[in-house]
Short mmCIF file of C-alpha atoms in Angstrom, two decimals:
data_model
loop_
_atom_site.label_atom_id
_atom_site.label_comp_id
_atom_site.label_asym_id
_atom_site.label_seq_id
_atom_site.Cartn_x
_atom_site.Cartn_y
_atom_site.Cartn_z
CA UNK R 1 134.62 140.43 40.21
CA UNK R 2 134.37 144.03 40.58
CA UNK R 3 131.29 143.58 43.05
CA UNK R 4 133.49 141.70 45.75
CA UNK R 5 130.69 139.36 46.13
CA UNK R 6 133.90 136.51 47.71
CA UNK R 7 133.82 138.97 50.34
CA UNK R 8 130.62 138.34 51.88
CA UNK R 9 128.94 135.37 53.52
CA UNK R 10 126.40 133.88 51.01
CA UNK R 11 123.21 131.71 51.72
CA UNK R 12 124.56 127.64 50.98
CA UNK R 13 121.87 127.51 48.29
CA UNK R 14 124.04 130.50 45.85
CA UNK R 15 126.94 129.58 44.73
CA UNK R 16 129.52 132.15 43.57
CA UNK R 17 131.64 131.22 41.08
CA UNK R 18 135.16 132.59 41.76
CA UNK R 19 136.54 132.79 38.19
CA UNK R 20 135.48 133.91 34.77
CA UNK R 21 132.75 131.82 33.24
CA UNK R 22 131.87 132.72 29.18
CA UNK R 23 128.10 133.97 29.10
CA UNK R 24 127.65 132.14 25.75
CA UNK R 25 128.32 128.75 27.94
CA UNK R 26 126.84 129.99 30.95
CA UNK R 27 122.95 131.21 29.28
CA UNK R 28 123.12 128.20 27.39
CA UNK R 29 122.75 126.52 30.88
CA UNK R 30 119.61 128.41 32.00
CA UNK R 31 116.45 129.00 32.14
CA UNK R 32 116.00 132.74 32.41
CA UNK R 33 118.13 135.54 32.82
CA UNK R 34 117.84 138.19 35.62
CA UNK R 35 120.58 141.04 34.72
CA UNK R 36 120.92 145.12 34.45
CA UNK R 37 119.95 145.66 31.32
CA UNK R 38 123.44 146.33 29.92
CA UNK R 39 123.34 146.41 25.54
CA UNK R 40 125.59 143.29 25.30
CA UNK R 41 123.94 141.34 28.06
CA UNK R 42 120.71 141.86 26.16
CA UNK R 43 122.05 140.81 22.92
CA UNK R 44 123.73 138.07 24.49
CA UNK R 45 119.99 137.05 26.33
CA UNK R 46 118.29 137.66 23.08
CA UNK R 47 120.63 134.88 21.16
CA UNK R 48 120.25 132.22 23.77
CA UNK R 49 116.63 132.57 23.09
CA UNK R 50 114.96 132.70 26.77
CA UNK R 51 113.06 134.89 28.72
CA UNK R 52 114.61 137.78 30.54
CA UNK R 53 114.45 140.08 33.67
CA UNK R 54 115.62 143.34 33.16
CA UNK R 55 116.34 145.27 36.63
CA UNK R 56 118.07 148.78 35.24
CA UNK R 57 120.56 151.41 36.73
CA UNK R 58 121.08 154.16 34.79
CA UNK R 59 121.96 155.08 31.23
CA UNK R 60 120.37 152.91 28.45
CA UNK R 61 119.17 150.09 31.01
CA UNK R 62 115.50 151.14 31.38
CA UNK R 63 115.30 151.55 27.66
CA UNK R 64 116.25 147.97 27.27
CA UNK R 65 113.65 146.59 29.59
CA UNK R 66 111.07 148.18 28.27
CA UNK R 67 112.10 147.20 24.48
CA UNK R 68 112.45 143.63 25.81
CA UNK R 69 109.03 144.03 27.65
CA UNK R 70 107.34 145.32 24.01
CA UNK R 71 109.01 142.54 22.02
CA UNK R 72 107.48 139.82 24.19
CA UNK R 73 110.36 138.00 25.98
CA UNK R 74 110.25 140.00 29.25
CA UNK R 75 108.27 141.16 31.92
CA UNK R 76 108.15 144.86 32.59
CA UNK R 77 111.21 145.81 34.00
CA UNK R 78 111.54 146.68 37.31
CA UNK R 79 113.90 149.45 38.06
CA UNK R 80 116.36 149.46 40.91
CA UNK R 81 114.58 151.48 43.42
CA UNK R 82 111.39 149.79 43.09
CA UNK R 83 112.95 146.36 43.66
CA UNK R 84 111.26 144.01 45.86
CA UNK R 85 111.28 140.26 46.77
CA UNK R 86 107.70 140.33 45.99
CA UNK R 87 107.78 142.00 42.02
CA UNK R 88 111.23 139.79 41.44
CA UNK R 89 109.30 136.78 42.50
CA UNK R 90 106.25 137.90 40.33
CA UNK R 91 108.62 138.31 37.78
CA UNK R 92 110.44 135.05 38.04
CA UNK R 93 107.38 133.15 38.02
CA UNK R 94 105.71 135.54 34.79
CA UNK R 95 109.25 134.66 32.74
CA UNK R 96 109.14 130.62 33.96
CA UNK R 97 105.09 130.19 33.59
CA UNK R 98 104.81 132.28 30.42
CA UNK R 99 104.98 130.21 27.15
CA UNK R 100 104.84 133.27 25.19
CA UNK R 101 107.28 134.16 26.59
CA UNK R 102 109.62 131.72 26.16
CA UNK R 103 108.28 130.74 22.56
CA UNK R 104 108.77 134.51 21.24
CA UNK R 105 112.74 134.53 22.99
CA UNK R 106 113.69 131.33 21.13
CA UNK R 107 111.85 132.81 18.06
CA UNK R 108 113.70 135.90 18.25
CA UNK R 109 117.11 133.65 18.54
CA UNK R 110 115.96 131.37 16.10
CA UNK R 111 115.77 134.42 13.88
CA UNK R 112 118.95 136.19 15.19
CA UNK R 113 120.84 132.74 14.10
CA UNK R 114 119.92 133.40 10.46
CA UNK R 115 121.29 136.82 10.31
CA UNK R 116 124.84 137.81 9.08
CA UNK R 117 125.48 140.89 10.50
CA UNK R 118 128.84 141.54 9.61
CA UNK R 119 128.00 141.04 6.19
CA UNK R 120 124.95 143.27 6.22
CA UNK R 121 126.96 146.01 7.91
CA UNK R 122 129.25 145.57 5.36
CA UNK R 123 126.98 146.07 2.49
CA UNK R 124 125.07 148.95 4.67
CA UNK R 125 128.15 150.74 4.81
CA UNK R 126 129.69 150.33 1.09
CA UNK R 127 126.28 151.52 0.12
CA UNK R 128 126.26 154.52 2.56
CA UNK R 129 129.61 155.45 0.99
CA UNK R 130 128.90 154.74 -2.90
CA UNK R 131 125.81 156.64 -2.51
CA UNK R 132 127.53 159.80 -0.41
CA UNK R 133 130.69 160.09 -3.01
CA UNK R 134 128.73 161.26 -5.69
#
């Protein structure tokens, strides 16, 4: 991708996968997810119900780890400057060795699966506009 990760030499243990993989297929897969912070890569974390790692940028990042963080499915997040092999593996270990952790992220999927949101924007939005014609 955009990162040019092909570009560099990795460690044998990574591997790098050259093409696009579908995050729905891919989270499904794992364990815990390590990521920016980004609004649809939370979403998408939140859905596949496990514990995440939020390391933010800029923008609306650090807002998202912290939310995360307060709703019980993530450590604190650990913004890019302060990052360190020691509060990533701290991290790692909270997210994997945390059954709260991992119980409230499949809760919160569990509850996410249940919800219709096109429908209830829908009806938010034909009541927002019945309500504001008059």
């Amino acid at each position: 991708g955009w990162a040019n990760l092909g570009e560099i030499e990795l460690p044998e243990h990574i591997f790098l996968l050259k093409e696009y993989v579908p995050f729905e297929w891919l989270f499904a897969r794992m364990k815990l997810l390590v990521h920016h912070g980004g609004s649809g890569t939370v979403a998408l974390g939140l859905r596949s119900g496990i514990p995440q790692i939020i390391i933010p940028f800029f923008a609306d990042q650090p807002e998202w780890g912290k939310k995360l963080a307060t709703l019980g499915v993530a450590p604190a997040p650990i913004p890019i400057l302060e990052l360190t092999t020691e509060n990533l593996t701290s991290s790692i270990s909270q997210a994997l060795n945390n059954t709260n952790l991992q119980q409230q992220a499949e809760a919160i999927a569990q509850s996410l699966k249940l919800e219709n949101g096109i429908e209830e924007t829908v009806q938010i939005i034909q009541q927002y506009l019945s309500s504001s014609v008059r």
